[in-house]
Amino acid sequence: MTSLKVNGVTVNFPFPPYDCQTVYMSKVMECLQKRVNGVLESPTGTGKTLCLLCATLAWRENFKDTISARKIATRLKGEEMFPNTSLSSWGTAATDGDSPAHYTDVPKIIYASRTHTQLAQVVNELKSTSYRPKMCVLGSREQLCINQEVMRQESNHVKVHMCRAKVSTRSCVYYNNVEEKSTDRDVVNSILDVEDLIKFGNKQRVCPYYLSRSLKQQADVIFTPYNYLLDPKSRRAHNIELNGAVVIFDEAHNVEKTCEESTSFDLSPYDVASAISVVDRLLVEQAKEVSRGGSVTEDFNVESFNSGLKLDLKTIAKVKQILLDLEAAIDSYDVPSDRGITKPGIFIYELLARAHLTYDTKTAVYEALEQIIGHLAGQPGIFLNTSGLQKLADIIQLVFCGEPAEKDRQQRMEFNTAHFKVHIHRDTSHHKRKQSADVWASSSSNKQGNILSYWCFSPGFSMQDLVNQGVRCIILTSGTLSPLSSFTSEMRIEFPVSLENSHVIERDQIFVSVIARGPDNVQLSSAFDRRFVPENMASLGNTVANLSRVVPHGLLVFFPSFPLMEKTLEFWRVSKASGHADRIENVKPMFVEPKGKGAFTEVIDGYYNKVNDSTSKGGSFFAVCRGKASEGLDFADTFGRGVIITGLPFPPKLDPRVILKMQFLDEMCRKKVPGLKYLSGQDWYRQQAFRAVNQAIGRVIRHKEDYGAIFLCDQRFKNCDARAQLPAWIKPYVRLYDGFGNVVRDASQFFRVAQKMRPIVEKTTTTKETVRLPDAPSCSSYQSPHAQKAKVLDAHLPSLKRRRLNEQSGASGMAKICIEYESELQEGHRRPANLLDALEQDDQSSVPVGEEKVNHLSTLSLQYDKRMVDELRGGKRKIKLVQRQKPSVCEDVSEEGNSSRAKTFLADMKKSLSQVTFDRIIQALQTYKKTDDLDLLLTETAVLSEDANTHSLLRGLYQFVRPHHKKQFDENCQELTGQGCGYKPEHSLSKDERKAVMLHSDRQPVAGLTDSSTYSQLNTQQLNHGGRHLIQQGLQQVHSGSSSKSEVHAAFLSDVKKALGAEKSAQLFQAITSYKKTNNYEDLVTTVVSLFTERDENFGLLVRFGMFIRPHHKKQYKEMLDVLMGEPVSVADEVPADNEEQQRRDEASVLLPLKTQTKISSFFSSSQR
């Protein structure tokens, strides 16, 4: 730990800071001491989070020292306690003229970031410091609630009302323990993120949501997503006190967008119609209640769960009338289909007044809506969609903010709406959204109508609101805020402190080039009139193909938008003459960012595996600016040696919101408000493009020892104005090139030097076993320290953080399911049972980790095969190593692989479904495990059959179904989705049963292996090249004999389980396993006879069991059967000629009289003699 003085304050830092870190902490300290706002840009990899935490917490401790010094000085009445140190010097650096008198005056630190995943990383950074403040992390009920009844609810606002109801009636056992546990030392003195809170809550049976709110009261540092601060509704809900607080926005490049969206809304016809339907339902219910009671009065109780207030029928009817009038007012405008009607912001009051919503009525209407929602949320039975009512309640709070007096009302309305526009436009969605289970929803919910949009166009509206709350200072920081001048002018508040920090890297670690022309000398441009010109797309393809040979390891290629990326890649794929896609694929297999979030994890994993592959030249990842890959992913070291920017990602210029934003800014510029400076519409439009570019560029250099190249492939980057928009740390390194050959020459030289100065450990092949399929080679890969980090998505994919599934303690939900279904690991490498196994094991050294899976992924990603996307969303993990071979569930799959695929499947399912539906499926699986009730599981998972996109998820649950239910589940899937799960009789075998089959089949030679016709099917050409050794027909012929034998074993063992039950079947399978190891015939027979002779109808199974007896024991076993049956019996052969005939023989033997029972004891006594 290093101590240093920063602006007179002693800061403890985990290591000696870089110069740029000292500069950064100095700027943070300046903001804190002078009570002024700051906007601080520091490139990714410079440790800005650590600097923020250490600087603010050191300042806060110094602030407390100031109060202590003043209290001591008061007691000493001017005398000095220490002769050499005057009391006046204690802690004064922290306050800069403040005169705090009480410890309660010490400011709280409110640290906000974009997501809880990013906050978890910040909390981890805090753990690495010497500071241990009291802290808490705020979250929503969606993230923190552990009450299963509440979490089963469909929508968030229903969860809120049900939670409130349970809290008010103290019917939530978790909430009832909050008061006791909130003083627990393990909580108060620990640094806990959201996952830690949930673990503690499950362990101690205490509500994490209310526990975090309780901890907030005493916390020195509060961590929160920044929409909780910027959205007034969320701020009120979480009761966040801002007066005197220090507010820090990390990853602030998204603050502008969040500010605008948190104070905007879109009210669709569906929202209004669904609200009317719900109120209608309530009116009908209560009218029936009144008539049943024989009462003619309108006064009846509709008791809300969270209050004792009452509503009468007249009030509910008024709410319905307001909704009808609002619908009529919005639809009264004849809007052209191609464009909407735009009005000034203050028009919103005129429109709502037509529905009797004014400052005079807002409170009564809002309270009525809250009571109705609360009442319906607590009702059992059919779920009612109250989202429309909730949206209207939120609108009332947003539009009618403040409580102005009558004379000040007009002025208040003008102030509230100064930065807003009202836009009414046609609803073109046709309401394709899936209706809820609300059978009472009227047909009106499907009507066509207008959408009422109320859009905020100034992030300064929310920022000014924070300042009005009395915050001490606001610090905005990120790796990409450039250009700072335009960013700060949008915020409408003063930022006296600013910083564009330098990077920690040296000149030899970064190469930046502007490539205006491709190898064929065609000008490169993504401008609207050039982007789809074939010559331009071809030249870009040549550029990327050539650079892929120069850049080692991982290459990132960013496009301005998804449509442009899709059309360009399609052009490269179909242009066979130039073969752009093939040229890139041959050097660096192509992985493409999907639109659906469910497929993203699979693709990024494939890319990481390919880059880690010791036999490959790396991989290429194609993504879009503003996409998932450009926002939060960390492509450190080999995962991002080069970034290609293919164009400028301007916002869609015909989007109504973009048009109105530009118009609004131009209006503000013309007004020239004193003290306020606004961007012009065009400047803002350009700024959006360059901020997205800067964010994508930031993926490449991630720490002090990293290096990489940036290629700006658009001729517009040649302009001085364009380069001026780039981050300050990049500008000194930008080079302009006239010829493409010079780029290749200099880039090659750059990487040669960089690799010599900063060599990475060479990848070596190890014998690390991965997922084992009969036709999949065991694979290995080396992982450098950074590669290992990147492979763990928790560390390097902030936007995709997945729960650690291998932590058994305190696990719940998805993790718990994985742990419960996880089975023991397979032991070592199996001995080759035949030539095919030997060939597969021989190939292990030539095929790298997951190569076939990676190639399959990259190819399908390139072709945009939508079925692949659907499968990935559902988490199908079939690895197809033989072309067009139907996937099957193989008994040779390692249990470790099964567990891994189960975890991956559940993780992807979570990304593909809503939280409510996912939790419902998880709960169903847990219940199934405890009760073995398949019917209940089928009922709960039927929701996956309603959408074709989730059919694969339903089939994916097949892996969790117990063997004796496999067949029924497969039939159910076939009926619901039109496709089964690939059921085979052997799937009905338990683990021990499968071992028994393996015991028997491992001893047998492969039928027909020496047959010349089969042997001729071996593809020697592929064999010599180390590729796939067998064509499809060869495999099928080789396995045909063992297939029928396996089915006989499976059918027999299935019958055993039905006849004996699970417990006795387990005894049998244990005896078989022991027999395989010890060859002890007597022990086996003792167990077998005792199990199969308890009931007459099981004697047939005793005869059929002969198929498991080894040849040198068969005669002895037959003699035993002869004695037991009283007549000669033929022992079951390895593979009976006819299963039906064998069954008939079994049945005939069962018909023998009970005399066989009397012979059992004599048989055992004679055998013992």
JSON list of C-alpha atoms in Angstrom, two decimals, residues 649-771:
[
{"chain": "A", "resi": 649, "resn": "PRO", "atom": "CA", "xyz": [-22.31, 5.65, -37.19]},
{"chain": "A", "resi": 650, "resn": "PHE", "atom": "CA", "xyz": [-24.62, 8.65, -37.55]},
{"chain": "A", "resi": 651, "resn": "PRO", "atom": "CA", "xyz": [-28.09, 8.26, -36.01]},
{"chain": "A", "resi": 652, "resn": "PRO", "atom": "CA", "xyz": [-30.94, 7.48, -38.46]},
{"chain": "A", "resi": 653, "resn": "LYS", "atom": "CA", "xyz": [-31.72, 10.91, -39.88]},
{"chain": "A", "resi": 654, "resn": "LEU", "atom": "CA", "xyz": [-35.36, 10.14, -40.70]},
{"chain": "A", "resi": 655, "resn": "ASP", "atom": "CA", "xyz": [-36.19, 8.97, -37.17]},
{"chain": "A", "resi": 656, "resn": "PRO", "atom": "CA", "xyz": [-38.80, 11.42, -35.76]},
{"chain": "A", "resi": 657, "resn": "ARG", "atom": "CA", "xyz": [-36.98, 11.69, -32.46]},
{"chain": "A", "resi": 658, "resn": "VAL", "atom": "CA", "xyz": [-33.68, 12.52, -34.17]},
{"chain": "A", "resi": 659, "resn": "ILE", "atom": "CA", "xyz": [-35.37, 15.14, -36.37]},
{"chain": "A", "resi": 660, "resn": "LEU", "atom": "CA", "xyz": [-37.08, 16.78, -33.39]},
{"chain": "A", "resi": 661, "resn": "LYS", "atom": "CA", "xyz": [-33.90, 16.72, -31.31]},
{"chain": "A", "resi": 662, "resn": "MET", "atom": "CA", "xyz": [-32.02, 18.60, -34.03]},
{"chain": "A", "resi": 663, "resn": "GLN", "atom": "CA", "xyz": [-34.88, 21.07, -34.43]},
{"chain": "A", "resi": 664, "resn": "PHE", "atom": "CA", "xyz": [-35.02, 21.65, -30.68]},
{"chain": "A", "resi": 665, "resn": "LEU", "atom": "CA", "xyz": [-31.29, 22.38, -30.46]},
{"chain": "A", "resi": 666, "resn": "ASP", "atom": "CA", "xyz": [-31.48, 24.77, -33.41]},
{"chain": "A", "resi": 667, "resn": "GLU", "atom": "CA", "xyz": [-34.35, 26.61, -31.67]},
{"chain": "A", "resi": 668, "resn": "MET", "atom": "CA", "xyz": [-32.32, 26.90, -28.47]},
{"chain": "A", "resi": 669, "resn": "CYS", "atom": "CA", "xyz": [-29.32, 28.24, -30.41]},
{"chain": "A", "resi": 670, "resn": "ARG", "atom": "CA", "xyz": [-31.48, 30.94, -32.02]},
{"chain": "A", "resi": 671, "resn": "LYS", "atom": "CA", "xyz": [-32.89, 32.02, -28.63]},
{"chain": "A", "resi": 672, "resn": "LYS", "atom": "CA", "xyz": [-29.37, 32.65, -27.26]},
{"chain": "A", "resi": 673, "resn": "VAL", "atom": "CA", "xyz": [-30.31, 32.28, -23.61]},
{"chain": "A", "resi": 674, "resn": "PRO", "atom": "CA", "xyz": [-27.77, 34.22, -21.46]},
{"chain": "A", "resi": 675, "resn": "GLY", "atom": "CA", "xyz": [-25.32, 31.93, -19.66]},
{"chain": "A", "resi": 676, "resn": "LEU", "atom": "CA", "xyz": [-26.33, 28.86, -21.64]},
{"chain": "A", "resi": 677, "resn": "LYS", "atom": "CA", "xyz": [-24.59, 27.51, -24.68]},
{"chain": "A", "resi": 678, "resn": "TYR", "atom": "CA", "xyz": [-26.27, 24.93, -26.89]},
{"chain": "A", "resi": 679, "resn": "LEU", "atom": "CA", "xyz": [-24.96, 22.72, -29.66]},
{"chain": "A", "resi": 680, "resn": "SER", "atom": "CA", "xyz": [-26.53, 23.19, -33.07]},
{"chain": "A", "resi": 681, "resn": "GLY", "atom": "CA", "xyz": [-28.57, 20.27, -34.36]},
{"chain": "A", "resi": 682, "resn": "GLN", "atom": "CA", "xyz": [-25.88, 19.37, -36.88]},
{"chain": "A", "resi": 683, "resn": "ASP", "atom": "CA", "xyz": [-23.12, 19.50, -34.26]},
{"chain": "A", "resi": 684, "resn": "TRP", "atom": "CA", "xyz": [-25.08, 17.18, -32.01]},
{"chain": "A", "resi": 685, "resn": "TYR", "atom": "CA", "xyz": [-25.67, 14.81, -34.93]},
{"chain": "A", "resi": 686, "resn": "ARG", "atom": "CA", "xyz": [-21.92, 14.61, -35.62]},
{"chain": "A", "resi": 687, "resn": "GLN", "atom": "CA", "xyz": [-21.12, 14.29, -31.94]},
{"chain": "A", "resi": 688, "resn": "GLN", "atom": "CA", "xyz": [-23.30, 11.16, -31.64]},
{"chain": "A", "resi": 689, "resn": "ALA", "atom": "CA", "xyz": [-21.39, 9.47, -34.43]},
{"chain": "A", "resi": 690, "resn": "PHE", "atom": "CA", "xyz": [-17.95, 10.21, -33.03]},
{"chain": "A", "resi": 691, "resn": "ARG", "atom": "CA", "xyz": [-18.85, 9.28, -29.50]},
{"chain": "A", "resi": 692, "resn": "ALA", "atom": "CA", "xyz": [-19.91, 5.85, -30.77]},
{"chain": "A", "resi": 693, "resn": "VAL", "atom": "CA", "xyz": [-16.64, 5.55, -32.71]},
{"chain": "A", "resi": 694, "resn": "ASN", "atom": "CA", "xyz": [-14.61, 6.50, -29.64]},
{"chain": "A", "resi": 695, "resn": "GLN", "atom": "CA", "xyz": [-16.45, 3.90, -27.59]},
{"chain": "A", "resi": 696, "resn": "ALA", "atom": "CA", "xyz": [-15.59, 1.18, -30.12]},
{"chain": "A", "resi": 697, "resn": "ILE", "atom": "CA", "xyz": [-11.96, 2.30, -30.34]},
{"chain": "A", "resi": 698, "resn": "GLY", "atom": "CA", "xyz": [-11.70, 1.93, -26.57]},
{"chain": "A", "resi": 699, "resn": "ARG", "atom": "CA", "xyz": [-11.96, -1.87, -26.86]},
{"chain": "A", "resi": 700, "resn": "VAL", "atom": "CA", "xyz": [-8.34, -2.25, -28.01]},
{"chain": "A", "resi": 701, "resn": "ILE", "atom": "CA", "xyz": [-5.94, -0.96, -25.29]},
{"chain": "A", "resi": 702, "resn": "ARG", "atom": "CA", "xyz": [-7.07, -2.27, -21.92]},
{"chain": "A", "resi": 703, "resn": "HIS", "atom": "CA", "xyz": [-4.04, -2.01, -19.60]},
{"chain": "A", "resi": 704, "resn": "LYS", "atom": "CA", "xyz": [-0.47, -0.72, -19.30]},
{"chain": "A", "resi": 705, "resn": "GLU", "atom": "CA", "xyz": [1.19, -3.66, -21.10]},
{"chain": "A", "resi": 706, "resn": "ASP", "atom": "CA", "xyz": [-1.40, -4.03, -23.87]},
{"chain": "A", "resi": 707, "resn": "TYR", "atom": "CA", "xyz": [-0.81, -2.99, -27.47]},
{"chain": "A", "resi": 708, "resn": "GLY", "atom": "CA", "xyz": [-2.88, -2.79, -30.64]},
{"chain": "A", "resi": 709, "resn": "ALA", "atom": "CA", "xyz": [-3.70, -1.05, -33.90]},
{"chain": "A", "resi": 710, "resn": "ILE", "atom": "CA", "xyz": [-6.65, 1.11, -34.93]},
{"chain": "A", "resi": 711, "resn": "PHE", "atom": "CA", "xyz": [-7.63, 1.37, -38.60]},
{"chain": "A", "resi": 712, "resn": "LEU", "atom": "CA", "xyz": [-10.09, 4.15, -39.54]},
{"chain": "A", "resi": 713, "resn": "CYS", "atom": "CA", "xyz": [-11.39, 2.95, -42.92]},
{"chain": "A", "resi": 714, "resn": "ASP", "atom": "CA", "xyz": [-13.43, 5.92, -44.14]},
{"chain": "A", "resi": 715, "resn": "GLN", "atom": "CA", "xyz": [-12.10, 8.80, -46.20]},
{"chain": "A", "resi": 716, "resn": "ARG", "atom": "CA", "xyz": [-14.02, 11.28, -43.99]},
{"chain": "A", "resi": 717, "resn": "PHE", "atom": "CA", "xyz": [-11.50, 10.64, -41.19]},
{"chain": "A", "resi": 718, "resn": "LYS", "atom": "CA", "xyz": [-8.97, 12.59, -43.29]},
{"chain": "A", "resi": 719, "resn": "ASN", "atom": "CA", "xyz": [-10.75, 15.84, -42.39]},
{"chain": "A", "resi": 720, "resn": "CYS", "atom": "CA", "xyz": [-9.20, 17.82, -39.56]},
{"chain": "A", "resi": 721, "resn": "ASP", "atom": "CA", "xyz": [-12.64, 18.37, -38.03]},
{"chain": "A", "resi": 722, "resn": "ALA", "atom": "CA", "xyz": [-13.23, 14.63, -37.87]},
{"chain": "A", "resi": 723, "resn": "ARG", "atom": "CA", "xyz": [-9.88, 13.85, -36.26]},
{"chain": "A", "resi": 724, "resn": "ALA", "atom": "CA", "xyz": [-10.47, 16.62, -33.73]},
{"chain": "A", "resi": 725, "resn": "GLN", "atom": "CA", "xyz": [-13.39, 14.58, -32.38]},
{"chain": "A", "resi": 726, "resn": "LEU", "atom": "CA", "xyz": [-11.16, 11.63, -31.48]},
{"chain": "A", "resi": 727, "resn": "PRO", "atom": "CA", "xyz": [-9.99, 11.08, -27.87]},
{"chain": "A", "resi": 728, "resn": "ALA", "atom": "CA", "xyz": [-7.04, 13.22, -26.81]},
{"chain": "A", "resi": 729, "resn": "TRP", "atom": "CA", "xyz": [-4.82, 10.19, -26.10]},
{"chain": "A", "resi": 730, "resn": "ILE", "atom": "CA", "xyz": [-5.19, 8.96, -29.71]},
{"chain": "A", "resi": 731, "resn": "LYS", "atom": "CA", "xyz": [-4.74, 12.23, -31.60]},
{"chain": "A", "resi": 732, "resn": "PRO", "atom": "CA", "xyz": [-0.90, 12.35, -31.41]},
{"chain": "A", "resi": 733, "resn": "TYR", "atom": "CA", "xyz": [-0.61, 8.92, -33.01]},
{"chain": "A", "resi": 734, "resn": "VAL", "atom": "CA", "xyz": [-2.94, 9.33, -36.01]},
{"chain": "A", "resi": 735, "resn": "ARG", "atom": "CA", "xyz": [-1.22, 8.78, -39.38]},
{"chain": "A", "resi": 736, "resn": "LEU", "atom": "CA", "xyz": [-2.69, 9.60, -42.81]},
{"chain": "A", "resi": 737, "resn": "TYR", "atom": "CA", "xyz": [-1.90, 7.24, -45.67]},
{"chain": "A", "resi": 738, "resn": "ASP", "atom": "CA", "xyz": [-2.26, 7.75, -49.42]},
{"chain": "A", "resi": 739, "resn": "GLY", "atom": "CA", "xyz": [-1.37, 4.21, -50.43]},
{"chain": "A", "resi": 740, "resn": "PHE", "atom": "CA", "xyz": [-2.62, 0.98, -48.84]},
{"chain": "A", "resi": 741, "resn": "GLY", "atom": "CA", "xyz": [0.75, -0.70, -49.25]},
{"chain": "A", "resi": 742, "resn": "ASN", "atom": "CA", "xyz": [2.33, 1.74, -46.81]},
{"chain": "A", "resi": 743, "resn": "VAL", "atom": "CA", "xyz": [-0.30, 0.85, -44.21]},
{"chain": "A", "resi": 744, "resn": "VAL", "atom": "CA", "xyz": [0.51, -2.86, -44.48]},
{"chain": "A", "resi": 745, "resn": "ARG", "atom": "CA", "xyz": [4.25, -2.13, -44.30]},
{"chain": "A", "resi": 746, "resn": "ASP", "atom": "CA", "xyz": [4.02, 0.10, -41.20]},
{"chain": "A", "resi": 747, "resn": "ALA", "atom": "CA", "xyz": [1.44, -2.05, -39.42]},
{"chain": "A", "resi": 748, "resn": "SER", "atom": "CA", "xyz": [3.55, -5.17, -39.96]},
{"chain": "A", "resi": 749, "resn": "GLN", "atom": "CA", "xyz": [6.60, -3.38, -38.60]},
{"chain": "A", "resi": 750, "resn": "PHE", "atom": "CA", "xyz": [4.57, -2.13, -35.59]},
{"chain": "A", "resi": 751, "resn": "PHE", "atom": "CA", "xyz": [3.47, -5.65, -34.64]},
{"chain": "A", "resi": 752, "resn": "ARG", "atom": "CA", "xyz": [6.95, -7.11, -35.15]},
{"chain": "A", "resi": 753, "resn": "VAL", "atom": "CA", "xyz": [8.43, -4.57, -32.76]},
{"chain": "A", "resi": 754, "resn": "ALA", "atom": "CA", "xyz": [5.58, -4.84, -30.24]},
{"chain": "A", "resi": 755, "resn": "GLN", "atom": "CA", "xyz": [5.77, -8.63, -30.13]},
{"chain": "A", "resi": 756, "resn": "LYS", "atom": "CA", "xyz": [9.53, -8.50, -29.53]},
{"chain": "A", "resi": 757, "resn": "MET", "atom": "CA", "xyz": [9.26, -5.89, -26.77]},
{"chain": "A", "resi": 758, "resn": "ARG", "atom": "CA", "xyz": [6.18, -7.43, -25.14]},
{"chain": "A", "resi": 759, "resn": "PRO", "atom": "CA", "xyz": [6.23, -11.12, -25.98]},
{"chain": "A", "resi": 760, "resn": "ILE", "atom": "CA", "xyz": [3.40, -13.34, -24.89]},
{"chain": "A", "resi": 761, "resn": "VAL", "atom": "CA", "xyz": [3.98, -16.87, -23.64]},
{"chain": "A", "resi": 762, "resn": "GLU", "atom": "CA", "xyz": [3.73, -19.27, -26.54]},
{"chain": "A", "resi": 763, "resn": "LYS", "atom": "CA", "xyz": [0.65, -21.45, -26.55]},
{"chain": "A", "resi": 764, "resn": "THR", "atom": "CA", "xyz": [1.33, -25.09, -25.81]},
{"chain": "A", "resi": 765, "resn": "THR", "atom": "CA", "xyz": [-0.81, -28.17, -26.06]},
{"chain": "A", "resi": 766, "resn": "THR", "atom": "CA", "xyz": [-1.85, -29.80, -22.80]},
{"chain": "A", "resi": 767, "resn": "THR", "atom": "CA", "xyz": [-4.00, -32.78, -22.05]},
{"chain": "A", "resi": 768, "resn": "LYS", "atom": "CA", "xyz": [-6.90, -30.89, -20.64]},
{"chain": "A", "resi": 769, "resn": "GLU", "atom": "CA", "xyz": [-10.05, -32.84, -21.39]},
{"chain": "A", "resi": 770, "resn": "THR", "atom": "CA", "xyz": [-13.13, -31.02, -22.59]},
{"chain": "A", "resi": 771, "resn": "VAL", "atom": "CA", "xyz": [-16.62, -32.16, -23.62]}
]
